[in-house]
PDB file of C-alpha atoms in Angstrom:
ATOM      1  CA  UNK A   1      -6.038  -9.577  43.350  1.00 57.00           C
ATOM      2  CA  UNK A   2      -2.251  -9.865  43.634  1.00 74.00           C
ATOM      3  CA  UNK A   3      -2.206  -7.666  46.724  1.00 83.00           C
ATOM      4  CA  UNK A   4      -3.418 -10.540  48.945  1.00 87.00           C
ATOM      5  CA  UNK A   5      -1.880 -13.805  47.728  1.00 87.00           C
ATOM      6  CA  UNK A   6      -3.445 -15.910  50.504  1.00 92.00           C
ATOM      7  CA  UNK A   7      -6.696 -15.898  52.431  1.00 92.00           C
ATOM      8  CA  UNK A   8      -4.748 -15.295  55.656  1.00 94.00           C
ATOM      9  CA  UNK A   9      -3.183 -12.131  54.161  1.00 92.00           C
ATOM     10  CA  UNK A  10      -6.638 -10.865  53.250  1.00 92.00           C
ATOM     11  CA  UNK A  11      -8.039 -11.661  56.700  1.00 94.00           C
ATOM     12  CA  UNK A  12      -5.060  -9.947  58.386  1.00 94.00           C
ATOM     13  CA  UNK A  13      -5.660  -6.849  56.239  1.00 93.00           C
ATOM     14  CA  UNK A  14      -9.367  -6.830  57.129  1.00 92.00           C
ATOM     15  CA  UNK A  15      -8.646  -7.220  60.856  1.00 93.00           C
ATOM     16  CA  UNK A  16      -6.047  -4.427  60.743  1.00 91.00           C
ATOM     17  CA  UNK A  17      -8.407  -2.188  58.789  1.00 90.00           C
ATOM     18  CA  UNK A  18     -11.231  -2.786  61.248  1.00 91.00           C
ATOM     19  CA  UNK A  19      -8.989  -1.911  64.214  1.00 89.00           C
ATOM     20  CA  UNK A  20      -8.083   1.391  62.562  1.00 87.00           C
ATOM     21  CA  UNK A  21     -11.597   2.392  61.524  1.00 87.00           C
ATOM     22  CA  UNK A  22     -14.331   0.972  63.741  1.00 80.00           C
ATOM     23  CA  UNK A  23     -14.809   4.035  66.001  1.00 76.00           C
ATOM     24  CA  UNK A  24     -14.876   6.817  63.420  1.00 72.00           C
ATOM     25  CA  UNK A  25     -17.527   8.281  61.123  1.00 64.00           C
ATOM     26  CA  UNK A  26     -16.087   8.969  57.668  1.00 66.00           C
ATOM     27  CA  UNK A  27     -12.444   9.016  56.694  1.00 84.00           C
ATOM     28  CA  UNK A  28      -9.858   8.235  54.092  1.00 91.00           C
ATOM     29  CA  UNK A  29      -6.760   6.352  55.201  1.00 89.00           C
ATOM     30  CA  UNK A  30      -3.767   4.575  53.713  1.00 88.00           C
ATOM     31  CA  UNK A  31      -3.469   0.996  54.908  1.00 88.00           C
ATOM     32  CA  UNK A  32      -0.824  -1.459  53.716  1.00 89.00           C
ATOM     33  CA  UNK A  33      -0.202   0.495  50.521  1.00 90.00           C
ATOM     34  CA  UNK A  34      -3.894   0.876  49.658  1.00 92.00           C
ATOM     35  CA  UNK A  35      -6.216   3.875  49.839  1.00 93.00           C
ATOM     36  CA  UNK A  36      -9.315   3.113  51.893  1.00 94.00           C
ATOM     37  CA  UNK A  37     -12.478   5.200  52.207  1.00 94.00           C
ATOM     38  CA  UNK A  38     -14.939   4.156  54.860  1.00 94.00           C
ATOM     39  CA  UNK A  39     -18.199   5.184  56.457  1.00 90.00           C
ATOM     40  CA  UNK A  40     -19.957   3.787  59.503  1.00 86.00           C
ATOM     41  CA  UNK A  41     -23.668   3.586  60.205  1.00 85.00           C
ATOM     42  CA  UNK A  42     -25.097   2.283  63.480  1.00 80.00           C
ATOM     43  CA  UNK A  43     -23.554  -1.217  63.606  1.00 86.00           C
ATOM     44  CA  UNK A  44     -22.061  -1.626  60.128  1.00 90.00           C
ATOM     45  CA  UNK A  45     -19.012  -0.291  58.251  1.00 90.00           C
ATOM     46  CA  UNK A  46     -18.785   0.339  54.504  1.00 92.00           C
ATOM     47  CA  UNK A  47     -15.382   0.297  52.775  1.00 93.00           C
ATOM     48  CA  UNK A  48     -14.105   1.143  49.319  1.00 93.00           C
ATOM     49  CA  UNK A  49     -10.506   0.061  48.750  1.00 92.00           C
ATOM     50  CA  UNK A  50      -8.327   1.265  45.886  1.00 91.00           C
ATOM     51  CA  UNK A  51      -4.677   1.312  44.956  1.00 90.00           C
ATOM     52  CA  UNK A  52      -2.454   4.030  46.370  1.00 90.00           C
ATOM     53  CA  UNK A  53      -2.511   5.745  42.947  1.00 91.00           C
ATOM     54  CA  UNK A  54      -6.329   5.824  42.819  1.00 89.00           C
ATOM     55  CA  UNK A  55      -8.056   9.201  42.840  1.00 90.00           C
ATOM     56  CA  UNK A  56      -9.429   9.677  46.364  1.00 92.00           C
ATOM     57  CA  UNK A  57     -12.382  11.742  45.111  1.00 92.00           C
ATOM     58  CA  UNK A  58     -13.499   8.875  42.878  1.00 91.00           C
ATOM     59  CA  UNK A  59     -13.260   6.450  45.811  1.00 92.00           C
ATOM     60  CA  UNK A  60     -15.261   8.786  48.055  1.00 93.00           C
ATOM     61  CA  UNK A  61     -17.866   9.262  45.306  1.00 92.00           C
ATOM     62  CA  UNK A  62     -18.124   5.487  44.882  1.00 92.00           C
ATOM     63  CA  UNK A  63     -18.590   4.998  48.622  1.00 93.00           C
ATOM     64  CA  UNK A  64     -21.159   7.806  48.846  1.00 93.00           C
ATOM     65  CA  UNK A  65     -23.114   6.415  45.886  1.00 93.00           C
ATOM     66  CA  UNK A  66     -23.152   2.917  47.354  1.00 94.00           C
ATOM     67  CA  UNK A  67     -24.089   4.118  50.838  1.00 94.00           C
ATOM     68  CA  UNK A  68     -26.869   6.352  49.477  1.00 94.00           C
ATOM     69  CA  UNK A  69     -28.187   3.482  47.361  1.00 94.00           C
ATOM     70  CA  UNK A  70     -28.224   1.152  50.369  1.00 94.00           C
ATOM     71  CA  UNK A  71     -29.881   3.899  52.412  1.00 92.00           C
ATOM     72  CA  UNK A  72     -32.657   4.261  49.838  1.00 92.00           C
ATOM     73  CA  UNK A  73     -33.179   0.487  49.650  1.00 91.00           C
ATOM     74  CA  UNK A  74     -33.340   0.268  53.448  1.00 90.00           C
ATOM     75  CA  UNK A  75     -35.408   3.454  53.774  1.00 87.00           C
ATOM     76  CA  UNK A  76     -32.625   5.135  55.798  1.00 87.00           C
ATOM     77  CA  UNK A  77     -32.573   2.244  58.279  1.00 86.00           C
ATOM     78  CA  UNK A  78     -28.930   1.295  57.583  1.00 90.00           C
ATOM     79  CA  UNK A  79     -28.096  -1.311  60.196  1.00 90.00           C
ATOM     80  CA  UNK A  80     -26.860  -4.892  60.074  1.00 91.00           C
ATOM     81  CA  UNK A  81     -30.233  -6.670  60.392  1.00 91.00           C
ATOM     82  CA  UNK A  82     -31.823  -4.535  57.663  1.00 91.00           C
ATOM     83  CA  UNK A  83     -28.810  -5.121  55.379  1.00 92.00           C
ATOM     84  CA  UNK A  84     -29.128  -8.900  55.835  1.00 92.00           C
ATOM     85  CA  UNK A  85     -32.870  -8.717  55.160  1.00 91.00           C
ATOM     86  CA  UNK A  86     -32.362  -6.876  51.849  1.00 91.00           C
ATOM     87  CA  UNK A  87     -28.979  -8.360  50.863  1.00 92.00           C
ATOM     88  CA  UNK A  88     -30.314  -9.573  47.501  1.00 91.00           C
ATOM     89  CA  UNK A  89     -31.247  -6.029  46.451  1.00 91.00           C
ATOM     90  CA  UNK A  90     -27.982  -4.599  47.781  1.00 92.00           C
ATOM     91  CA  UNK A  91     -25.933  -7.097  45.766  1.00 92.00           C
ATOM     92  CA  UNK A  92     -27.980  -6.279  42.661  1.00 91.00           C
ATOM     93  CA  UNK A  93     -27.333  -2.583  43.260  1.00 91.00           C
ATOM     94  CA  UNK A  94     -23.576  -3.147  43.596  1.00 90.00           C
ATOM     95  CA  UNK A  95     -23.622  -5.189  40.390  1.00 90.00           C
ATOM     96  CA  UNK A  96     -25.603  -2.438  38.667  1.00 87.00           C
ATOM     97  CA  UNK A  97     -23.198   0.381  39.412  1.00 87.00           C
ATOM     98  CA  UNK A  98     -19.780  -1.330  39.285  1.00 87.00           C
ATOM     99  CA  UNK A  99     -18.718  -3.667  36.487  1.00 85.00           C
ATOM    100  CA  UNK A 100     -15.265  -5.238  36.640  1.00 81.00           C
ATOM    101  CA  UNK A 101     -13.959  -2.443  38.872  1.00 79.00           C
ATOM    102  CA  UNK A 102     -15.316   0.283  36.586  1.00 85.00           C
ATOM    103  CA  UNK A 103     -17.866   2.731  37.985  1.00 86.00           C
ATOM    104  CA  UNK A 104     -20.834   2.570  35.601  1.00 87.00           C
ATOM    105  CA  UNK A 105     -23.298   4.847  37.431  1.00 87.00           C
ATOM    106  CA  UNK A 106     -22.979   7.455  40.167  1.00 87.00           C
ATOM    107  CA  UNK A 107     -26.607   8.416  40.804  1.00 89.00           C
ATOM    108  CA  UNK A 108     -28.065   6.360  43.624  1.00 89.00           C
ATOM    109  CA  UNK A 109     -31.650   7.127  42.571  1.00 89.00           C
ATOM    110  CA  UNK A 110     -31.006   5.689  39.084  1.00 89.00           C
ATOM    111  CA  UNK A 111     -29.430   2.547  40.530  1.00 88.00           C
ATOM    112  CA  UNK A 112     -32.231   2.055  43.033  1.00 89.00           C
ATOM    113  CA  UNK A 113     -34.952   2.525  40.435  1.00 87.00           C
ATOM    114  CA  UNK A 114     -33.473  -0.317  38.363  1.00 86.00           C
ATOM    115  CA  UNK A 115     -33.073  -2.862  41.176  1.00 86.00           C
ATOM    116  CA  UNK A 116     -35.641  -2.114  43.868  1.00 80.00           C
ATOM    117  CA  UNK A 117     -39.429  -1.834  43.702  1.00 75.00           C
ATOM    118  CA  UNK A 118     -41.079   1.424  44.674  1.00 65.00           C
ATOM    119  CA  UNK A 119     -40.898   1.892  48.476  1.00 54.00           C
ATOM    120  CA  UNK A 120     -44.072   1.363  50.485  1.00 52.00           C
ATOM    121  CA  UNK A 121     -43.852   4.865  51.954  1.00 51.00           C
ATOM    122  CA  UNK A 122     -45.044   6.221  48.603  1.00 57.00           C
ATOM    123  CA  UNK A 123     -48.337   4.363  49.061  1.00 58.00           C
ATOM    124  CA  UNK A 124     -51.011   6.770  50.320  1.00 61.00           C
ATOM    125  CA  UNK A 125     -51.545   6.549  54.073  1.00 55.00           C
ATOM    126  CA  UNK A 126     -55.170   5.458  53.619  1.00 58.00           C
ATOM    127  CA  UNK A 127     -54.023   2.386  51.612  1.00 56.00           C
ATOM    128  CA  UNK A 128     -51.330   1.227  54.068  1.00 59.00           C
ATOM    129  CA  UNK A 129     -51.930  -1.449  56.662  1.00 68.00           C
ATOM    130  CA  UNK A 130     -51.522  -0.581  60.335  1.00 65.00           C
ATOM    131  CA  UNK A 131     -48.271  -2.564  60.423  1.00 68.00           C
ATOM    132  CA  UNK A 132     -46.851  -0.536  57.503  1.00 67.00           C
ATOM    133  CA  UNK A 133     -47.828   2.745  59.170  1.00 65.00           C
ATOM    134  CA  UNK A 134     -46.206   1.722  62.470  1.00 70.00           C
ATOM    135  CA  UNK A 135     -43.062   0.475  60.672  1.00 73.00           C
ATOM    136  CA  UNK A 136     -42.721   3.764  58.748  1.00 71.00           C
ATOM    137  CA  UNK A 137     -43.236   5.771  61.950  1.00 72.00           C
ATOM    138  CA  UNK A 138     -40.661   3.661  63.820  1.00 72.00           C
ATOM    139  CA  UNK A 139     -38.088   4.039  61.035  1.00 71.00           C
ATOM    140  CA  UNK A 140     -38.694   7.797  60.833  1.00 69.00           C
ATOM    141  CA  UNK A 141     -38.273   8.137  64.594  1.00 65.00           C
ATOM    142  CA  UNK A 142     -35.086   6.031  64.552  1.00 64.00           C
ATOM    143  CA  UNK A 143     -33.672   8.135  61.687  1.00 58.00           C
ATOM    144  CA  UNK A 144     -34.259  11.397  63.626  1.00 62.00           C
ATOM    145  CA  UNK A 145     -32.504   9.945  66.671  1.00 63.00           C
ATOM    146  CA  UNK A 146     -29.485   8.939  64.576  1.00 57.00           C
ATOM    147  CA  UNK A 147     -28.936  12.432  63.211  1.00 51.00           C
TER     148      UNK A 147
END
């Protein structure tokens, strides 16, 4: 993109953006002539950056769709370690719903169904291993604490 001619310019923008956004929940800001939508979850921040002329509702919808898709893939356990563990599926999901900067899909369930196998929590309790049951219980407990 022409907005950041050098790697240092891009890194300076990212550092500035992080300073402005790391302690908030969900906002839209203008930063260096760009419109930025962001959302935080536990120990990770999600950003969608558009030009200053971009429709803010479209940017928010894009961010919400991506976050919801990631949340489904990670079974609502959206934190840095889980993102790294499932990065391959998350990249596939991003590729599935955005093509060359054009939003191709805005339903997170549709995106997830195309890139991620059926979650284990849909397996009947009697067919799950003890480890799966404990993992599902731990994730459910963590999700209730985060609300």
